PDB file of C-alpha atoms and ligand atoms in Angstrom:
ATOM      1  CA  MET A   1      17.243  -4.056  10.250  1.00 61.00           C
ATOM      2  CA  LYS A   2      14.141  -3.148   9.767  1.00 73.00           C
ATOM      3  CA  LYS A   3      11.885  -3.069  12.917  1.00 87.00           C
ATOM      4  CA  PRO A   4       9.130  -5.803  13.293  1.00 93.00           C
ATOM      5  CA  LEU A   5       5.806  -4.530  12.915  1.00 96.00           C
ATOM      6  CA  ILE A   6       3.057  -6.318  14.620  1.00 97.00           C
ATOM      7  CA  VAL A   7      -0.541  -5.371  14.255  1.00 98.00           C
ATOM      8  CA  ALA A   8      -3.571  -5.837  16.769  1.00 98.00           C
ATOM      9  CA  ASN A   9      -6.602  -5.577  14.325  1.00 98.00           C
ATOM     10  CA  TRP A  10      -9.776  -6.168  16.809  1.00 98.00           C
ATOM     11  CA  LYS A  11     -12.346  -6.026  14.328  1.00 98.00           C
ATOM     12  CA  MET A  12     -15.714  -5.681  15.212  1.00 98.00           C
ATOM     13  CA  ASN A  13     -14.895  -6.487  19.140  1.00 98.00           C
ATOM     14  CA  LYS A  14     -14.609  -4.864  22.472  1.00 98.00           C
ATOM     15  CA  ASN A  15     -16.669  -1.798  24.032  1.00 98.00           C
ATOM     16  CA  VAL A  16     -14.909   1.297  25.133  1.00 98.00           C
ATOM     17  CA  ALA A  17     -14.428   0.081  28.507  1.00 98.00           C
ATOM     18  CA  GLU A  18     -12.993  -3.384  27.396  1.00 98.00           C
ATOM     19  CA  SER A  19     -10.436  -1.615  24.728  1.00 98.00           C
ATOM     20  CA  VAL A  20      -9.323   0.843  27.377  1.00 98.00           C
ATOM     21  CA  LEU A  21      -8.493  -1.755  30.042  1.00 98.00           C
ATOM     22  CA  MET A  22      -6.880  -3.698  27.050  1.00 98.00           C
ATOM     23  CA  VAL A  23      -4.668  -1.001  26.029  1.00 98.00           C
ATOM     24  CA  LYS A  24      -3.500  -0.350  29.829  1.00 97.00           C
ATOM     25  CA  LYS A  25      -2.082  -4.212  30.378  1.00 97.00           C
ATOM     26  CA  LEU A  26      -0.649  -3.684  26.942  1.00 97.00           C
ATOM     27  CA  LYS A  27       1.279  -0.424  27.481  1.00 96.00           C
ATOM     28  CA  LYS A  28       2.262  -1.998  31.097  1.00 95.00           C
ATOM     29  CA  SER A  29       3.676  -4.803  29.325  1.00 94.00           C
ATOM     30  CA  LEU A  30       5.095  -3.532  26.152  1.00 94.00           C
ATOM     31  CA  ASN A  31       6.401  -0.290  26.783  1.00 89.00           C
ATOM     32  CA  ARG A  32       9.709  -1.081  27.339  1.00 87.00           C
ATOM     33  CA  ILE A  33      10.551  -2.495  23.808  1.00 91.00           C
ATOM     34  CA  MET A  34      11.776  -0.234  21.557  1.00 90.00           C
ATOM     35  CA  ASP A  35      12.766  -2.791  18.873  1.00 91.00           C
ATOM     36  CA  LYS A  36       9.496  -3.320  17.194  1.00 94.00           C
ATOM     37  CA  GLU A  37       6.680  -1.215  16.424  1.00 95.00           C
ATOM     38  CA  PHE A  38       3.194  -2.331  17.889  1.00 97.00           C
ATOM     39  CA  VAL A  39      -0.004  -0.751  16.222  1.00 98.00           C
ATOM     40  CA  ILE A  40      -3.656  -1.348  17.715  1.00 98.00           C
ATOM     41  CA  CYS A  41      -6.874  -0.833  15.291  1.00 98.00           C
ATOM     42  CA  PRO A  42      -9.510  -0.652  17.391  1.00 98.00           C
ATOM     43  CA  ALA A  43     -13.280  -0.405  16.786  1.00 98.00           C
ATOM     44  CA  PHE A  44     -14.302   3.184  15.542  1.00 98.00           C
ATOM     45  CA  THR A  45     -16.368   3.601  18.795  1.00 98.00           C
ATOM     46  CA  SER A  46     -13.094   3.123  20.649  1.00 98.00           C
ATOM     47  CA  ILE A  47     -10.305   5.070  18.709  1.00 98.00           C
ATOM     48  CA  TYR A  48     -10.978   8.182  20.725  1.00 98.00           C
ATOM     49  CA  GLU A  49     -10.557   7.205  24.007  1.00 98.00           C
ATOM     50  CA  VAL A  50      -7.376   4.835  22.547  1.00 98.00           C
ATOM     51  CA  SER A  51      -5.904   7.848  21.350  1.00 98.00           C
ATOM     52  CA  LYS A  52      -6.019   9.569  24.308  1.00 98.00           C
ATOM     53  CA  LEU A  53      -4.063   6.358  25.913  1.00 98.00           C
ATOM     54  CA  LEU A  54      -1.452   5.719  23.572  1.00 97.00           C
ATOM     55  CA  LYS A  55      -0.230   9.292  23.300  1.00 96.00           C
ATOM     56  CA  GLY A  56       3.593   9.354  23.848  1.00 93.00           C
ATOM     57  CA  SER A  57       3.745   5.855  24.287  1.00 95.00           C
ATOM     58  CA  ASN A  58       5.314   2.778  22.054  1.00 94.00           C
ATOM     59  CA  ILE A  59       2.148   1.722  20.605  1.00 97.00           C
ATOM     60  CA  MET A  60       0.445   3.436  17.520  1.00 97.00           C
ATOM     61  CA  LEU A  61      -2.999   3.407  16.713  1.00 98.00           C
ATOM     62  CA  GLY A  62      -4.295   2.293  13.477  1.00 98.00           C
ATOM     63  CA  ALA A  63      -8.008   2.126  12.114  1.00 98.00           C
ATOM     64  CA  GLN A  64      -9.700  -1.217  10.332  1.00 98.00           C
ATOM     65  CA  ASN A  65     -10.868   1.071   7.344  1.00 98.00           C
ATOM     66  CA  MET A  66     -11.542   4.503   6.056  1.00 98.00           C
ATOM     67  CA  HIS A  67     -13.443   6.122   3.152  1.00 98.00           C
ATOM     68  CA  PHE A  68     -11.089   7.864   0.550  1.00 98.00           C
ATOM     69  CA  GLU A  69     -12.617  11.148   0.420  1.00 98.00           C
ATOM     70  CA  ASN A  70     -12.050  13.843   3.162  1.00 96.00           C
ATOM     71  CA  SER A  71     -15.562  14.856   3.501  1.00 97.00           C
ATOM     72  CA  GLY A  72     -19.343  14.614   2.348  1.00 98.00           C
ATOM     73  CA  PRO A  73     -22.573  12.940   2.026  1.00 98.00           C
ATOM     74  CA  PHE A  74     -21.137   9.083   2.798  1.00 98.00           C
ATOM     75  CA  THR A  75     -23.312   7.844   5.442  1.00 98.00           C
ATOM     76  CA  GLY A  76     -21.233   5.494   7.827  1.00 97.00           C
ATOM     77  CA  GLU A  77     -18.245   6.559   6.704  1.00 98.00           C
ATOM     78  CA  ILE A  78     -14.986   7.934   7.781  1.00 98.00           C
ATOM     79  CA  SER A  79     -12.815  10.374   6.978  1.00 98.00           C
ATOM     80  CA  PRO A  80      -8.993  10.151   6.468  1.00 98.00           C
ATOM     81  CA  LEU A  81      -8.941  13.657   7.971  1.00 98.00           C
ATOM     82  CA  MET A  82     -10.987  12.537  10.643  1.00 98.00           C
ATOM     83  CA  LEU A  83      -8.496   9.301  11.319  1.00 98.00           C
ATOM     84  CA  LYS A  84      -5.361  12.159  10.983  1.00 98.00           C
ATOM     85  CA  GLU A  85      -7.113  14.202  13.994  1.00 97.00           C
ATOM     86  CA  LEU A  86      -7.172  11.256  16.583  1.00 97.00           C
ATOM     87  CA  SER A  87      -3.369  10.684  15.845  1.00 97.00           C
ATOM     88  CA  CYS A  88      -3.681   7.689  13.963  1.00 98.00           C
ATOM     89  CA  LYS A  89      -0.743   6.293  11.876  1.00 98.00           C
ATOM     90  CA  TYR A  90      -1.795   3.391  10.091  1.00 98.00           C
ATOM     91  CA  VAL A  91      -4.950   2.159   8.223  1.00 98.00           C
ATOM     92  CA  LEU A  92      -5.784  -1.106   7.002  1.00 98.00           C
ATOM     93  CA  LEU A  93      -7.220  -0.900   3.679  1.00 98.00           C
ATOM     94  CA  GLY A  94      -8.899  -4.147   1.500  1.00 98.00           C
ATOM     95  CA  HIS A  95      -8.972  -6.617   4.496  1.00 98.00           C
ATOM     96  CA  SER A  96     -10.615  -9.889   2.942  1.00 97.00           C
ATOM     97  CA  GLU A  97     -13.927  -9.057   5.331  1.00 98.00           C
ATOM     98  CA  ARG A  98     -14.022  -5.558   3.466  1.00 98.00           C
ATOM     99  CA  ARG A  99     -13.592  -7.479   0.355  1.00 98.00           C
ATOM    100  CA  HIS A 100     -15.676 -10.556   0.858  1.00 96.00           C
ATOM    101  CA  ILE A 101     -18.501  -9.246   2.717  1.00 97.00           C
ATOM    102  CA  PHE A 102     -18.985  -5.252   2.041  1.00 97.00           C
ATOM    103  CA  PHE A 103     -17.718  -6.426  -2.032  1.00 97.00           C
ATOM    104  CA  GLU A 104     -14.744  -3.642  -1.967  1.00 98.00           C
ATOM    105  CA  ASN A 105     -13.091  -4.153  -4.989  1.00 98.00           C
ATOM    106  CA  ASN A 106      -9.314  -3.956  -6.212  1.00 98.00           C
ATOM    107  CA  GLU A 107     -10.107  -0.443  -7.836  1.00 98.00           C
ATOM    108  CA  PHE A 108     -11.949   0.924  -4.867  1.00 98.00           C
ATOM    109  CA  VAL A 109      -8.866  -0.204  -2.536  1.00 98.00           C
ATOM    110  CA  ASN A 110      -6.566   1.328  -4.980  1.00 98.00           C
ATOM    111  CA  ARG A 111      -8.609   4.958  -4.511  1.00 98.00           C
ATOM    112  CA  LYS A 112      -8.239   4.300  -0.369  1.00 98.00           C
ATOM    113  CA  VAL A 113      -4.737   3.331  -0.538  1.00 98.00           C
ATOM    114  CA  LEU A 114      -3.843   6.869  -2.604  1.00 98.00           C
ATOM    115  CA  SER A 115      -6.246   8.307  -0.179  1.00 98.00           C
ATOM    116  CA  ALA A 116      -4.009   7.656   2.717  1.00 98.00           C
ATOM    117  CA  ILE A 117      -1.091   8.021   1.670  1.00 98.00           C
ATOM    118  CA  GLU A 118      -2.269  11.682   0.429  1.00 97.00           C
ATOM    119  CA  TYR A 119      -3.304  12.663   3.888  1.00 97.00           C
ATOM    120  CA  GLY A 120      -0.200  11.147   5.494  1.00 98.00           C
ATOM    121  CA  LEU A 121      -1.554   7.833   6.958  1.00 98.00           C
ATOM    122  CA  PHE A 122       0.205   4.730   6.428  1.00 98.00           C
ATOM    123  CA  PRO A 123      -1.706   2.332   4.506  1.00 98.00           C
ATOM    124  CA  ILE A 124      -1.518  -1.364   5.497  1.00 98.00           C
ATOM    125  CA  LEU A 125      -2.670  -3.020   2.217  1.00 98.00           C
ATOM    126  CA  CYS A 126      -4.353  -6.483   2.583  1.00 98.00           C
ATOM    127  CA  ILE A 127      -3.840  -8.968   0.038  1.00 98.00           C
ATOM    128  CA  GLY A 128      -4.585 -12.889   0.015  1.00 98.00           C
ATOM    129  CA  GLU A 129      -6.333 -15.772  -2.269  1.00 98.00           C
ATOM    130  CA  LYS A 130      -8.954 -17.693  -1.464  1.00 97.00           C
ATOM    131  CA  LEU A 131      -8.514 -21.411  -1.271  1.00 97.00           C
ATOM    132  CA  GLN A 132     -10.302 -22.112  -4.630  1.00 96.00           C
ATOM    133  CA  GLU A 133      -7.352 -19.629  -6.239  1.00 96.00           C
ATOM    134  CA  ARG A 134      -4.780 -21.955  -4.547  1.00 97.00           C
ATOM    135  CA  GLU A 135      -6.232 -25.367  -5.090  1.00 96.00           C
ATOM    136  CA  LYS A 136      -6.315 -24.263  -8.786  1.00 97.00           C
ATOM    137  CA  GLY A 137      -2.441 -23.145  -8.820  1.00 97.00           C
ATOM    138  CA  ASN A 138      -3.791 -19.744  -9.117  1.00 97.00           C
ATOM    139  CA  THR A 139      -2.356 -17.972  -6.558  1.00 98.00           C
ATOM    140  CA  LYS A 140       0.765 -16.338  -7.971  1.00 98.00           C
ATOM    141  CA  GLU A 141      -0.885 -14.721 -10.780  1.00 98.00           C
ATOM    142  CA  PHE A 142      -4.251 -13.520  -8.562  1.00 98.00           C
ATOM    143  CA  LEU A 143      -1.701 -11.808  -5.452  1.00 98.00           C
ATOM    144  CA  LEU A 144       0.399 -10.347  -8.526  1.00 98.00           C
ATOM    145  CA  GLY A 145      -3.128  -8.870  -9.835  1.00 98.00           C
ATOM    146  CA  GLN A 146      -4.204  -7.421  -6.427  1.00 98.00           C
ATOM    147  CA  LEU A 147      -1.058  -5.839  -5.954  1.00 98.00           C
ATOM    148  CA  LYS A 148      -1.002  -4.303  -9.496  1.00 98.00           C
ATOM    149  CA  GLU A 149      -4.679  -3.011  -9.554  1.00 98.00           C
ATOM    150  CA  CYS A 150      -4.720  -1.763  -5.665  1.00 98.00           C
ATOM    151  CA  LEU A 151      -1.266   0.175  -5.912  1.00 98.00           C
ATOM    152  CA  LYS A 152      -2.118   1.931  -9.455  1.00 98.00           C
ATOM    153  CA  ASN A 153      -0.882   5.330  -9.392  1.00 97.00           C
ATOM    154  CA  ILE A 154       1.505   4.870  -6.179  1.00 97.00           C
ATOM    155  CA  SER A 155       4.775   6.609  -7.229  1.00 95.00           C
ATOM    156  CA  ALA A 156       8.135   4.964  -6.144  1.00 93.00           C
ATOM    157  CA  LYS A 157       8.651   7.891  -3.882  1.00 93.00           C
ATOM    158  CA  ASP A 158       4.967   6.878  -1.927  1.00 96.00           C
ATOM    159  CA  ILE A 159       5.932   2.944  -1.632  1.00 96.00           C
ATOM    160  CA  SER A 160       7.964   3.625   1.171  1.00 94.00           C
ATOM    161  CA  ASN A 161       4.914   4.499   3.195  1.00 96.00           C
ATOM    162  CA  VAL A 162       3.100   1.267   2.118  1.00 98.00           C
ATOM    163  CA  VAL A 163       2.811  -1.753   3.839  1.00 98.00           C
ATOM    164  CA  ILE A 164       1.530  -5.067   2.653  1.00 98.00           C
ATOM    165  CA  ALA A 165      -0.064  -7.635   4.672  1.00 98.00           C
ATOM    166  CA  TYR A 166      -0.564 -11.281   3.035  1.00 98.00           C
ATOM    167  CA  GLU A 167      -3.649 -12.797   4.210  1.00 98.00           C
ATOM    168  CA  PRO A 168      -4.711 -16.239   2.715  1.00 98.00           C
ATOM    169  CA  VAL A 169      -8.328 -15.894   2.931  1.00 97.00           C
ATOM    170  CA  TRP A 170      -8.404 -19.769   4.174  1.00 97.00           C
ATOM    171  CA  ALA A 171      -5.895 -18.774   7.016  1.00 97.00           C
ATOM    172  CA  ILE A 172      -8.358 -15.670   8.680  1.00 96.00           C
ATOM    173  CA  GLY A 173     -10.079 -17.044  11.216  1.00 95.00           C
ATOM    174  CA  THR A 174      -9.852 -20.423  10.704  1.00 96.00           C
ATOM    175  CA  GLY A 175      -7.051 -22.049  13.037  1.00 95.00           C
ATOM    176  CA  VAL A 176      -5.133 -23.093   9.819  1.00 95.00           C
ATOM    177  CA  ASN A 177      -2.009 -20.607   9.252  1.00 95.00           C
ATOM    178  CA  ALA A 178      -0.294 -20.775   6.046  1.00 96.00           C
ATOM    179  CA  THR A 179       2.732 -22.780   6.558  1.00 97.00           C
ATOM    180  CA  PRO A 180       6.070 -21.110   6.980  1.00 97.00           C
ATOM    181  CA  GLU A 181       7.021 -22.249   3.558  1.00 97.00           C
ATOM    182  CA  GLN A 182       3.960 -21.150   1.863  1.00 98.00           C
ATOM    183  CA  ALA A 183       3.849 -17.612   3.519  1.00 98.00           C
ATOM    184  CA  GLU A 184       7.573 -17.119   2.672  1.00 98.00           C
ATOM    185  CA  GLU A 185       6.915 -18.230  -0.703  1.00 98.00           C
ATOM    186  CA  ALA A 186       4.238 -15.240  -0.910  1.00 98.00           C
ATOM    187  CA  HIS A 187       6.285 -12.709   0.433  1.00 98.00           C
ATOM    188  CA  LEU A 188       9.498 -13.742  -1.807  1.00 98.00           C
ATOM    189  CA  LEU A 189       7.008 -12.952  -4.858  1.00 98.00           C
ATOM    190  CA  ILE A 190       5.528  -9.619  -3.043  1.00 98.00           C
ATOM    191  CA  ARG A 191       9.028  -8.380  -2.257  1.00 98.00           C
ATOM    192  CA  THR A 192      10.429  -9.261  -5.836  1.00 98.00           C
ATOM    193  CA  PHE A 193       7.173  -7.383  -7.450  1.00 98.00           C
ATOM    194  CA  LEU A 194       8.188  -4.305  -5.481  1.00 98.00           C
ATOM    195  CA  LYS A 195      11.423  -4.263  -6.369  1.00 97.00           C
ATOM    196  CA  GLY A 196      10.748  -4.431  -9.832  1.00 97.00           C
ATOM    197  CA  LYS A 197       7.955  -2.401 -10.258  1.00 96.00           C
ATOM    198  CA  PHE A 198       9.424   0.346  -7.747  1.00 97.00           C
ATOM    199  CA  ASN A 199      12.953  -0.402  -7.178  1.00 96.00           C
ATOM    200  CA  TYR A 200      12.628  -0.653  -3.646  1.00 94.00           C
ATOM    201  CA  SER A 201      12.900  -3.743  -1.350  1.00 94.00           C
ATOM    202  CA  LYS A 202      12.459  -2.615   2.393  1.00 94.00           C
ATOM    203  CA  THR A 203       8.651  -2.458   2.053  1.00 96.00           C
ATOM    204  CA  ARG A 204       7.628  -4.341   5.495  1.00 97.00           C
ATOM    205  CA  ILE A 205       5.288  -7.275   4.352  1.00 98.00           C
ATOM    206  CA  LEU A 206       3.021  -9.025   7.412  1.00 98.00           C
ATOM    207  CA  TYR A 207       1.898 -12.134   7.300  1.00 98.00           C
ATOM    208  CA  GLY A 208      -1.940 -12.439   8.765  1.00 98.00           C
ATOM    209  CA  GLY A 209      -3.873 -15.722   9.323  1.00 98.00           C
ATOM    210  CA  SER A 210      -4.412 -17.667  12.575  1.00 97.00           C
ATOM    211  CA  VAL A 211      -1.353 -15.934  13.543  1.00 97.00           C
ATOM    212  CA  ASN A 212      -1.183 -17.138  17.752  1.00 96.00           C
ATOM    213  CA  PRO A 213       1.435 -17.419  19.924  1.00 96.00           C
ATOM    214  CA  ASP A 214       2.394 -21.102  19.496  1.00 95.00           C
ATOM    215  CA  ASN A 215       3.407 -20.360  15.348  1.00 96.00           C
ATOM    216  CA  ILE A 216       4.693 -16.944  15.712  1.00 96.00           C
ATOM    217  CA  ARG A 217       8.174 -17.760  16.313  1.00 94.00           C
ATOM    218  CA  ILE A 218       8.324 -19.913  13.026  1.00 95.00           C
ATOM    219  CA  LEU A 219       6.262 -17.649  10.805  1.00 96.00           C
ATOM    220  CA  ILE A 220       8.140 -14.605  12.085  1.00 94.00           C
ATOM    221  CA  SER A 221      11.686 -16.770  11.493  1.00 94.00           C
ATOM    222  CA  GLN A 222      11.101 -16.830   7.727  1.00 96.00           C
ATOM    223  CA  LYS A 223      13.334 -13.790   5.841  1.00 96.00           C
ATOM    224  CA  ASN A 224      10.858 -12.351   4.081  1.00 97.00           C
ATOM    225  CA  VAL A 225       8.288 -12.173   7.107  1.00 97.00           C
ATOM    226  CA  ASP A 226       8.787  -8.576   8.318  1.00 97.00           C
ATOM    227  CA  GLY A 227       6.323  -8.635  11.195  1.00 97.00           C
ATOM    228  CA  VAL A 228       2.359 -10.018  11.775  1.00 97.00           C
ATOM    229  CA  LEU A 229      -1.617  -8.889  11.826  1.00 98.00           C
ATOM    230  CA  VAL A 230      -3.231 -10.433  14.252  1.00 98.00           C
ATOM    231  CA  GLY A 231      -7.045 -10.765  14.516  1.00 98.00           C
ATOM    232  CA  GLY A 232      -8.275 -13.451  17.253  1.00 97.00           C
ATOM    233  CA  ALA A 233      -5.308 -13.669  19.036  1.00 97.00           C
ATOM    234  CA  SER A 234      -4.805 -10.103  19.586  1.00 98.00           C
ATOM    235  CA  LEU A 235      -7.972  -9.707  21.713  1.00 98.00           C
ATOM    236  CA  ASN A 236      -6.348 -11.584  24.699  1.00 96.00           C
ATOM    237  CA  ALA A 237      -3.722  -9.331  26.718  1.00 96.00           C
ATOM    238  CA  LYS A 238      -1.595 -12.140  27.577  1.00 95.00           C
ATOM    239  CA  GLY A 239      -1.725 -14.027  24.022  1.00 96.00           C
ATOM    240  CA  PHE A 240      -0.832 -10.641  22.002  1.00 96.00           C
ATOM    241  CA  ILE A 241       1.748  -9.930  24.705  1.00 96.00           C
ATOM    242  CA  LYS A 242       3.282 -13.243  24.328  1.00 95.00           C
ATOM    243  CA  ILE A 243       3.257 -12.574  20.422  1.00 96.00           C
ATOM    244  CA  ALA A 244       4.478  -8.994  20.660  1.00 94.00           C
ATOM    245  CA  LYS A 245       7.539 -10.599  22.656  1.00 90.00           C
ATOM    246  CA  ASP A 246       8.403 -13.769  20.871  1.00 82.00           C
ATOM    247  CA  SER A 247       8.458 -11.611  17.373  1.00 72.00           C
ATOM    248  CA  PHE A 248      12.115 -11.820  16.445  1.00 65.00           C
TER     249      PHE A 248
HETATM  250  P1  PGA B   1      -6.779 -14.008  12.416  1.00 51.94           P
HETATM  251  O1  PGA B   1      -7.356 -12.816  11.727  1.00 51.94           O
HETATM  252  O2  PGA B   1      -5.476 -13.626  13.335  1.00 51.94           O
HETATM  253  O3  PGA B   1      -8.196 -13.785  13.873  1.00 51.94           O
HETATM  254  O4  PGA B   1      -6.842 -15.181  11.601  1.00 51.94           O
HETATM  255  C1  PGA B   1      -6.490 -12.293  10.693  1.00 51.94           C
HETATM  256  C2  PGA B   1      -6.785 -10.959  10.182  1.00 51.94           C
HETATM  257  O5  PGA B   1      -7.789 -10.906   9.782  1.00 51.94           O
HETATM  258  O6  PGA B   1      -6.436  -9.941   9.997  1.00 51.94           O
END
């Protein structure tokens, strides 16, 4: 059985002192749980301190974004090598906030996914439809389009290192999560696509979008939901610990 993957995306929250305090609390509560994998994605300013604290623990470090080049004149960007230096294992790519606020398109996200793999990072590729696509009945085509473009030129060998996060845009930060049926339908679609294209069915597919301590059990009990990507509810230690413990 796959280990459930529980990822905290702190977004642009928590200064260094707050991040350190939070990590200490999480380590204390989660350190004996070995049948799940936990990942924390702090802000870049906190990542160095968090990295030191996580060494040797069962919580992995993730980044919220990266550039695809390893160095150069890219003001304000962080490279895959810089993340590797800090023992970062995962990196979120194509998060909906990157796509919609910072105009990252599928082609750009694809370059990042290829680069992450090249440098030995595990990309968590985020995809998800907006409400208008869902209302028009275009969810399926939309998700398949994102998958095809963002996974272009990825080899069958490398797909085992890729995690997919299905995050319907209308569910992110709204308090309105996808129903378990809607999540399962999308995850099955993603699983079927990956099976067909790469002949690989073990990809971990996470659900994200208003996951909280009350809805975790029902969402994670869906057959094709292998974990969760948690934003708002991951900022509170008690809430995130409950999510972490209640998942499976
Ligand atoms: P949310 O965010 O849990 O606050 O909805 C999820 C995400 O953006 O990854």
